[in-house]
């Protein structure tokens, strides 16, 4: 008897959570088509790169990764290499010029066609390129292979209307398009039935959710609806935009018990001159006021942010304004970026591009200030008991589990694997720059050592 082995796929993802979610959809589709997941590109018959073009760095890493596979493709010409997502959407067939050994190139809107394109490439020797220019369709009807059984991403809007002058997203993801509230609620109920207890709502600007459909933002209403779904225990969302984070939304976060106390609120830069040139639609003072309001209304909230240094025209004085915001707001964590010009965006055409050395120097100052703030803020949690959703065994130490607090801080603690997928109380013992260390509280009182915990669970 001849047993046909199923072909295997491997997906490498670059970029944001929306991309990670798109990769889950790709995996779901390929699984349905009869492919099985492979542990490495070398073990796969189909290798998919889901790309990002927000910063030059991600683009260079992509080409580095794809080009490493040249020798594999020589050894095994049947292997299919596919490059999809934001980079082809922006640069089209240029991907094939820079990486001629690629077999399939597809855009952000062509995701549902991936299995078809792979089948075509399997039969064809010349590369296949499919990039649709615009109209968004939500890939929600597509199957999804989630990394974790109990956590799920749920896109609520795609695209962006803000046109920040440095950003390529509106050009590759198109205009903001919201999903009807009933569709989102239906999907979350289905996920809850499958055992999902934590959902993360995704969008480039979730705060303006629904404006295209209902004439005004319905994000607060959406949070309140989702909060009613019994099995769901945690609701997260990202990304917020300071110009659209209304009082109504802050109140909904404060009042909905399942909505986690964490707001990711990119501020990008502290100087009003730079904010204006970035087309961000708020001032430093307005940003400081919003964060103050968030802290007043939502006890225990953590605020995280994105910050960019080296935007065209940024003087030392402007940069000092950025550091001032970091000192004043005291972010729990910040994602820090060095501005890189993106072809086709207004900022790339601006004069006064900042020399690399100056950018690097400012970046280092920013990172060292924020690292100090992050550690100081985390240290305030030592001795506190916090609710942790246990996600996994720690990658570094198999005796430790890892999970996240409602405020999205990573906590490592000793414990049995059986706690994975459960919510436990943990007492924080130590704060480190990127994580906390704690011990599980048993029956609401004393903490125990790892050996005891193994026996009790
Ligand atoms: N250069 C550097 N960083 C950028 N970001 C977006 N575009 C650029 C760019 N051209 C950063 C912003 C955004 C985050 C996702 O990436 O800080 O919030
Ligand atoms: Fe880009 Fe600005 Fe839209 Fe964010 S809000 S995706 S930074 S254009």
Coordinates of C-alpha atoms and ligand atoms in Angstrom, one line a residue:
X1 CA 0.0 0.0 0.0
X2 CA 1.3 3.5 -0.8
X3 CA 0.7 6.0 2.0
X4 CA 0.7 9.5 0.7
X5 CA 2.5 11.8 3.1
X6 CA 0.9 15.2 3.4
X7 CA 3.0 18.1 2.3
X8 CA 4.2 20.5 4.9
X9 CA 4.1 24.3 5.3
X10 CA 6.1 26.8 7.3
X11 CA 5.1 30.4 7.8
X12 CA 7.4 33.2 9.0
X13 CA 5.7 36.4 10.1
X14 CA 7.1 39.9 10.2
X15 CA 5.5 42.9 11.8
X16 CA 2.4 43.7 13.8
X17 CA -0.3 41.6 15.5
X18 CA -2.6 42.1 12.4
X19 CA 0.1 40.3 10.4
X20 CA 0.4 37.5 13.0
X21 CA -3.3 37.1 12.8
X22 CA -3.3 37.0 9.0
X23 CA -0.6 34.2 9.3
X24 CA -3.0 32.2 11.6
X25 CA -5.6 32.5 8.8
X26 CA -3.0 31.3 6.2
X27 CA -2.1 28.4 8.4
X28 CA -5.8 27.6 8.9
X29 CA -6.4 27.5 5.1
X30 CA -3.4 25.4 4.3
X31 CA -4.4 22.9 7.1
X32 CA -7.8 22.6 5.5
X33 CA -6.2 22.0 2.1
X34 CA -4.4 19.0 3.6
X35 CA -1.0 20.5 4.4
X36 CA 0.6 19.8 7.8
X37 CA 2.7 22.3 9.8
X38 CA 6.5 21.9 9.6
X39 CA 8.9 22.9 12.4
X40 CA 11.4 24.6 10.2
X41 CA 11.7 26.0 6.6
X42 CA 14.1 23.1 5.8
X43 CA 11.4 20.5 6.7
X44 CA 8.7 22.3 4.6
X45 CA 7.4 21.9 1.1
X46 CA 5.8 25.3 1.1
X47 CA 7.5 28.3 2.8
X48 CA 5.4 31.5 3.3
X49 CA 6.8 34.8 4.3
X50 CA 4.2 37.2 5.6
X51 CA 5.9 40.6 5.3
X52 CA 5.9 44.1 6.8
X53 CA 7.1 47.3 5.2
X54 CA 6.5 49.8 8.0
X55 CA 10.2 50.2 8.7
X56 CA 13.2 49.6 6.5
X57 CA 14.6 47.2 9.0
X58 CA 11.8 44.7 8.6
X59 CA 12.2 44.9 4.8
X60 CA 15.9 44.1 4.9
X61 CA 15.3 41.2 7.3
X62 CA 12.8 39.8 4.9
X63 CA 15.1 39.8 1.9
X64 CA 17.9 38.4 4.2
X65 CA 15.6 35.5 5.2
X66 CA 14.3 34.8 1.6
X67 CA 17.8 34.9 0.1
X68 CA 19.1 32.4 2.6
X69 CA 16.7 29.9 1.0
X70 CA 18.4 30.2 -2.4
X71 CA 20.5 27.1 -1.8
X72 CA 17.5 25.1 -0.5
X73 CA 15.6 26.0 -3.6
X74 CA 18.6 24.7 -5.7
X75 CA 18.7 21.4 -3.8
X76 CA 15.0 21.0 -3.8
X77 CA 13.5 22.9 -6.8
X78 CA 10.0 21.6 -5.9
X79 CA 9.9 23.7 -2.7
X80 CA 7.4 26.6 -3.1
X81 CA 8.5 29.9 -1.7
X82 CA 5.7 32.5 -1.3
X83 CA 6.1 36.1 -0.2
X84 CA 2.9 37.9 0.8
X85 CA 1.4 40.8 2.7
X86 CA 2.4 44.4 3.0
X87 CA 5.7 44.4 1.1
X88 CA 4.3 43.0 -2.2
X89 CA 1.2 45.2 -1.8
X90 CA 3.5 48.2 -1.8
X91 CA 6.3 47.2 -4.1
X92 CA 4.6 44.7 -6.4
X93 CA 6.8 42.6 -8.7
X94 CA 9.9 44.3 -7.4
X95 CA 10.0 41.4 -4.9
X96 CA 10.6 39.0 -7.8
X97 CA 13.4 41.2 -9.1
X98 CA 15.2 41.2 -5.7
X99 CA 14.4 37.5 -5.0
X100 CA 14.0 35.7 -8.4
X101 CA 13.8 32.3 -6.7
X102 CA 10.4 33.2 -5.2
X103 CA 7.5 31.2 -6.7
X104 CA 4.4 33.1 -5.4
X105 CA 3.9 36.8 -4.6
X106 CA 0.6 37.9 -3.2
X107 CA -0.8 41.1 -1.7
X108 CA -2.6 41.8 1.6
X109 CA -6.1 41.5 0.0
X110 CA -5.2 38.2 -1.8
X111 CA -4.9 36.1 1.4
X112 CA -8.0 34.0 0.7
X113 CA -6.4 32.9 -2.6
X114 CA -3.2 31.6 -1.1
X115 CA -3.9 27.8 -1.5
X116 CA -5.0 28.3 -5.1
X117 CA -1.8 30.3 -5.9
X118 CA 0.3 27.6 -4.3
X119 CA -1.4 24.8 -6.3
X120 CA -0.8 26.9 -9.5
X121 CA 2.9 27.4 -8.6
X122 CA 3.2 23.6 -8.0
X123 CA 2.2 23.1 -11.6
X124 CA 4.0 26.1 -13.1
X125 CA 7.6 26.8 -13.5
X126 CA 7.3 30.6 -13.8
X127 CA 6.5 32.7 -10.8
X128 CA 3.0 33.8 -10.0
X129 CA 2.1 37.2 -8.8
X130 CA -1.4 38.3 -7.6
X131 CA -1.9 41.7 -6.0
X132 CA -5.3 43.4 -5.9
X133 CA -5.1 47.1 -5.5
X134 CA -7.8 47.9 -3.0
X135 CA -11.1 46.9 -1.7
X136 CA -10.9 45.3 1.7
X137 CA -12.7 42.1 2.6
X138 CA -12.4 40.7 6.1
X139 CA -10.9 37.3 6.0
X140 CA -13.1 36.2 8.9
X141 CA -14.9 33.5 7.1
X142 CA -11.5 31.8 6.6
X143 CA -10.4 29.1 9.0
X144 CA -7.7 30.0 11.5
X145 CA -5.0 27.9 13.1
X146 CA -4.5 29.7 16.5
X147 CA -1.2 29.5 18.2
X148 CA -3.0 29.3 21.6
X149 CA -6.3 27.6 22.2
X150 CA -7.5 30.1 24.8
X151 CA -6.4 33.4 23.3
X152 CA -7.6 34.9 20.0
X153 CA -7.1 38.0 17.9
X154 CA -10.2 39.5 16.5
X155 CA -9.8 42.2 13.8
X156 CA -12.5 44.9 14.1
X157 CA -11.2 47.4 11.6
X158 CA -8.6 47.2 8.8
X159 CA -6.9 50.0 7.1
X160 CA -6.2 53.5 8.3
X161 CA -7.4 57.0 7.4
X162 CA -4.9 59.0 9.4
X163 CA -2.1 59.4 6.9
X164 CA 0.6 60.1 9.5
X165 CA 3.3 61.6 7.2
X166 CA 5.9 58.9 8.0
X167 CA 3.6 55.9 7.7
X168 CA 3.1 53.5 4.8
X169 CA 0.1 51.6 6.3
X170 CA -2.7 53.6 4.7
X171 CA -1.1 52.9 1.3
X172 CA -0.8 49.1 1.8
X173 CA -3.9 48.4 4.0
X174 CA -6.2 50.9 2.4
X175 CA -8.9 53.0 4.0
X176 CA -10.4 52.2 7.4
X177 CA -13.1 49.6 7.1
X178 CA -15.1 48.4 10.1
X179 CA -16.9 45.1 10.6
X180 CA -20.5 45.3 11.8
X181 CA -20.9 44.9 15.5
X182 CA -23.1 41.8 15.1
X183 CA -20.4 40.0 13.1
X184 CA -17.7 40.7 15.7
X185 CA -20.0 39.6 18.6
X186 CA -20.9 36.4 16.6
X187 CA -17.2 35.6 16.1
X188 CA -16.4 36.2 19.7
X189 CA -19.2 34.0 20.9
X190 CA -18.0 31.2 18.6
X191 CA -14.5 31.6 19.9
X192 CA -15.8 31.5 23.5
X193 CA -17.6 28.2 22.6
X194 CA -14.2 26.9 21.4
X195 CA -12.7 27.7 24.8
X196 CA -11.2 31.1 24.2
X197 CA -11.1 33.2 27.3
X198 CA -9.0 36.1 26.2
X199 CA -9.6 38.2 23.1
X200 CA -7.6 41.0 21.6
X201 CA -9.4 43.4 19.3
X202 CA -7.2 44.5 16.5
X203 CA -7.2 47.6 14.3
X204 CA -4.8 50.4 13.3
X205 CA -7.0 52.8 15.2
X206 CA -9.6 50.8 17.2
X207 CA -10.9 54.0 18.9
X208 CA -12.5 55.2 15.6
X209 CA -14.2 51.7 15.1
X210 CA -17.5 52.0 13.3
X211 CA -17.2 55.6 12.0
X212 CA -17.5 54.4 8.4
X213 CA -20.5 52.2 9.2
X214 CA -22.4 54.1 11.8
X215 CA -21.4 57.7 11.3
X216 CA -19.6 57.9 14.6
X217 CA -17.3 55.7 16.7
X218 CA -19.1 52.8 18.3
X219 CA -15.9 51.4 20.0
X220 CA -17.3 52.0 23.6
X221 CA -20.5 50.3 22.6
X222 CA -18.6 47.4 21.2
X223 CA -16.6 46.9 24.4
X224 CA -19.9 47.0 26.4
X225 CA -21.5 44.4 24.1
X226 CA -18.5 42.0 24.3
X227 CA -18.3 42.4 28.1
X228 CA -21.6 40.6 28.3
X229 CA -20.3 37.4 26.7
X230 CA -20.1 35.1 29.7
X231 CA -17.3 32.8 28.9
X232 CA -14.9 35.6 27.8
X233 CA -12.8 36.6 30.8
X234 CA -10.4 39.2 29.3
X235 CA -10.8 41.7 26.5
X236 CA -7.8 43.6 25.2
X237 CA -7.5 46.0 22.3
X238 CA -4.8 47.6 20.2
X239 CA -3.9 50.2 18.8
X240 CA -5.4 53.4 20.2
X241 CA -4.9 56.8 18.7
X242 CA -4.7 59.8 21.1
X243 CA -6.9 62.0 19.0
X244 CA -9.8 59.4 19.1
X245 CA -9.5 58.1 22.7
X246 CA -12.7 59.7 24.0
X247 CA -14.1 60.0 27.5
X248 CA -16.8 57.6 26.5
X249 CA -14.1 54.9 25.7
X250 CA -12.1 55.6 28.9
X251 CA -15.3 55.2 30.9
X252 CA -16.2 51.9 29.1
X253 CA -12.7 50.5 29.9
X254 CA -13.1 51.6 33.5
X255 CA -16.6 50.1 33.9
X256 CA -16.4 46.8 31.9
X257 CA -14.9 44.3 34.3
X258 CA -13.5 42.1 31.5
X259 CA -11.7 44.9 29.6
X260 CA -8.1 44.8 30.8
X261 CA -6.4 47.9 32.3
X262 CA -3.9 48.4 29.6
X263 CA -3.9 51.1 26.9
X264 CA -1.3 51.1 24.1
X265 CA -1.3 54.8 23.1
X266 CA 1.5 55.7 20.7
X267 CA 2.7 59.3 21.1
X268 CA 5.6 59.2 18.6
X269 CA 7.2 62.5 19.5
X270 CA 7.0 65.2 22.2
X271 CA 7.5 68.4 20.2
X272 CA 4.4 70.2 18.9
X273 CA 6.3 71.2 15.7
X274 CA 7.2 67.5 15.0
X275 CA 3.7 66.2 15.9
X276 CA 2.3 68.7 13.4
X277 CA 4.8 67.6 10.7
X278 CA 3.8 64.0 11.5
X279 CA 0.1 64.9 11.0
X280 CA -0.7 63.4 14.4
X281 CA -3.6 65.8 15.2
X282 CA -2.7 66.4 18.9
X283 CA -0.3 68.4 20.9
X284 CA 2.1 67.4 23.7
X285 CA -0.2 69.1 26.2
X286 CA -3.3 67.2 24.9
X287 CA -1.4 63.9 25.1
X288 CA -0.4 64.6 28.7
X289 CA -3.9 65.5 29.6
X290 CA -5.3 62.3 28.1
X291 CA -2.8 60.1 29.9
X292 CA -3.6 61.9 33.2
X293 CA -7.3 61.3 32.7
X294 CA -6.7 57.6 31.9
X295 CA -4.7 57.2 35.1
X296 CA -7.4 59.0 37.2
X297 CA -10.3 57.0 35.7
X298 CA -8.8 53.5 35.4
X299 CA -7.0 52.4 38.6
X300 CA -4.0 50.2 38.1
X301 CA -3.9 50.9 34.4
X302 CA -0.7 50.4 32.5
X303 CA 0.1 52.8 29.6
X304 CA 2.5 51.7 26.8
X305 CA 3.5 53.6 23.8
X306 CA 5.4 53.8 20.5
X307 CA 8.1 56.5 20.2
X308 CA 10.1 57.6 17.2
X309 CA 13.4 59.5 17.1
X310 CA 15.0 61.2 14.1
X311 CA 12.0 62.4 12.2
X312 CA 13.0 65.0 9.6
X313 CA 13.7 68.4 11.2
X314 CA 13.9 67.1 14.8
X315 CA 16.3 69.4 16.7
X316 CA 17.9 68.6 20.0
X317 CA 15.3 70.8 21.6
X318 CA 12.5 68.8 20.0
X319 CA 14.1 65.6 21.2
X320 CA 14.2 66.9 24.7
X321 CA 10.4 67.3 24.5
X322 CA 10.1 63.6 23.7
X323 CA 12.2 62.7 26.8
X324 CA 10.1 65.1 28.8
X325 CA 6.9 63.1 27.9
X326 CA 8.7 59.9 28.9
X327 CA 9.6 61.4 32.3
X328 CA 6.1 62.8 32.9
X329 CA 3.9 59.9 31.7
X330 CA 6.2 57.1 33.1
X331 CA 5.2 54.5 30.5
X332 CA 5.1 50.9 31.7
X333 CA 6.8 50.0 28.4
X334 CA 7.7 51.7 25.2
X335 CA 8.4 50.4 21.7
X336 CA 11.2 52.7 20.4
X337 CA 11.9 53.3 16.8
X338 CA 14.4 55.1 14.7
X339 CA 12.7 57.0 11.9
X340 CA 13.3 55.4 8.4
X341 CA 12.1 57.1 5.3
X342 CA 9.4 55.1 3.5
X343 CA 9.2 55.7 -0.3
X344 CA 5.9 57.3 -1.2
X345 CA 5.2 58.9 2.2
X346 CA 5.4 62.7 2.6
X347 CA 8.1 62.6 5.3
X348 CA 10.4 60.8 2.9
X349 CA 10.4 63.9 0.7
X350 CA 11.0 66.4 3.6
X351 CA 14.3 68.2 3.8
X352 CA 16.4 68.1 7.0
X353 CA 16.7 64.3 7.2
X354 CA 18.6 63.6 10.4
X355 CA 22.1 62.0 10.1
X356 CA 22.2 58.3 11.2
X357 CA 24.7 59.1 14.0
X358 CA 22.4 61.7 15.6
X359 CA 19.4 59.4 15.3
X360 CA 21.4 56.6 17.0
X361 CA 22.6 58.8 19.8
X362 CA 19.0 60.0 20.5
X363 CA 17.7 56.5 20.3
X364 CA 20.2 55.3 22.9
X365 CA 19.4 58.1 25.3
X366 CA 15.7 57.4 24.9
X367 CA 16.1 53.6 25.4
X368 CA 18.2 54.0 28.5
X369 CA 15.7 56.5 30.1
X370 CA 12.7 54.3 29.3
X371 CA 14.4 51.2 30.6
X372 CA 15.0 52.9 33.9
X373 CA 11.4 54.0 34.0
X374 CA 10.1 50.5 33.1
X375 CA 12.1 48.9 35.9
X376 CA 11.0 51.5 38.4
X377 CA 7.4 51.1 37.5
X378 CA 7.6 47.3 37.6
X379 CA 9.3 47.4 41.0
X380 CA 6.2 49.1 42.4
X381 CA 4.4 45.7 41.8
X382 CA 6.7 43.8 44.2
X383 CA 4.7 42.4 47.1
X384 CA 1.4 42.8 45.2
X385 CA -1.0 40.0 44.3
X386 CA -2.0 40.0 40.7
X387 CA -4.2 38.0 38.4
X388 CA -2.2 36.1 35.8
X389 CA -3.5 34.2 32.8
X390 CA -1.0 31.3 32.5
X391 CA 0.1 31.0 28.9
X392 CA 3.0 28.5 28.7
X393 CA 6.0 26.9 30.1
X394 CA 8.8 29.4 30.2
X395 CA 11.1 29.1 27.2
X396 CA 14.2 29.7 29.3
X397 CA 13.4 27.5 32.3
X398 CA 11.1 24.4 32.0
X399 CA 10.3 24.6 35.7
X400 CA 8.8 28.0 35.3
X401 CA 5.4 29.0 33.8
X402 CA 4.8 32.3 32.1
X403 CA 1.7 34.4 31.8
X404 CA 0.4 38.0 31.7
X405 CA -1.3 40.3 34.2
X406 CA -4.4 42.2 33.2
X407 CA -2.0 45.1 32.7
X408 CA -0.1 43.0 30.2
X409 CA 3.1 42.5 32.2
X410 CA 4.9 39.2 31.7
X411 CA 5.2 37.1 34.9
X412 CA 7.3 34.0 35.4
X413 CA 6.6 31.7 38.3
X414 CA 7.1 28.1 39.3
X415 CA 4.2 25.8 38.7
X416 CA 2.7 22.7 37.1
X417 CA 1.8 22.6 33.4
X418 CA -1.7 21.9 34.4
X419 CA -2.2 25.6 35.2
X420 CA -1.7 26.6 31.6
X421 CA -4.9 28.2 30.3
X422 CA -6.1 29.1 33.8
X423 CA -6.2 32.4 35.7
X424 CA -4.3 32.3 38.9
X425 CA -3.3 34.8 41.6
X426 CA 0.4 35.4 41.8
X427 CA 2.4 37.4 44.4
X428 CA 5.2 39.4 42.8
X429 CA 8.6 38.8 44.4
X430 CA 11.1 40.4 41.9
X431 CA 11.0 42.9 39.1
X432 CA 13.3 42.6 36.1
X433 CA 13.6 44.9 33.1
X434 CA 11.3 42.7 30.9
X435 CA 9.4 40.5 33.3
X436 CA 8.3 39.9 36.9
X437 CA 9.0 36.9 39.0
X438 CA 6.4 35.6 41.5
X439 CA 4.7 32.7 43.2
X440 CA 1.2 31.4 43.0
X441 CA -1.1 32.1 45.8
X442 CA -2.9 28.9 46.9
X443 CA -6.4 29.4 48.3
X444 CA -6.0 33.1 48.5
X445 CA -3.4 33.1 51.2
X446 CA 0.1 31.6 51.4
X447 CA 2.5 31.2 48.5
X448 CA 4.3 27.9 47.9
X449 CA 7.6 26.7 46.4
X450 CA 7.7 24.9 43.1
X451 CA 8.1 21.4 44.5
X452 CA 4.9 21.7 46.6
X453 CA 3.0 23.1 43.7
X454 CA 3.8 20.1 41.6
X455 CA 2.2 17.8 44.2
X456 CA -0.8 20.0 44.8
X457 CA -1.6 20.2 41.1
Ligands
LIG1 N1 10.1 54.8 10.6 C1 10.2 54.4 11.9 N2 9.2 54.0 12.6 C2 8.0 54.0 12.1 N3 6.8 53.6 12.6 C3 5.9 53.7 11.6 N4 6.4 54.2 10.5 C4 7.7 54.4 10.7 C5 8.9 54.8 10.0 N5 8.8 55.2 8.7 C6 6.6 53.2 13.9 C7 5.5 54.1 14.7 C8 4.3 53.2 14.8 C9 5.0 51.8 14.9 C10 4.1 50.7 14.6 O1 6.0 51.8 13.9 O2 6.0 54.4 15.9 O3 3.5 53.5 15.9
LIG2 FE1 0.2 54.7 10.4 FE2 -0.7 56.8 11.7 FE3 -2.4 55.0 10.7 FE4 -0.9 54.4 12.8 S1 -2.5 56.0 12.8 S2 -1.3 53.1 11.0 S3 1.0 55.5 12.4 S4 -1.1 56.3 9.5

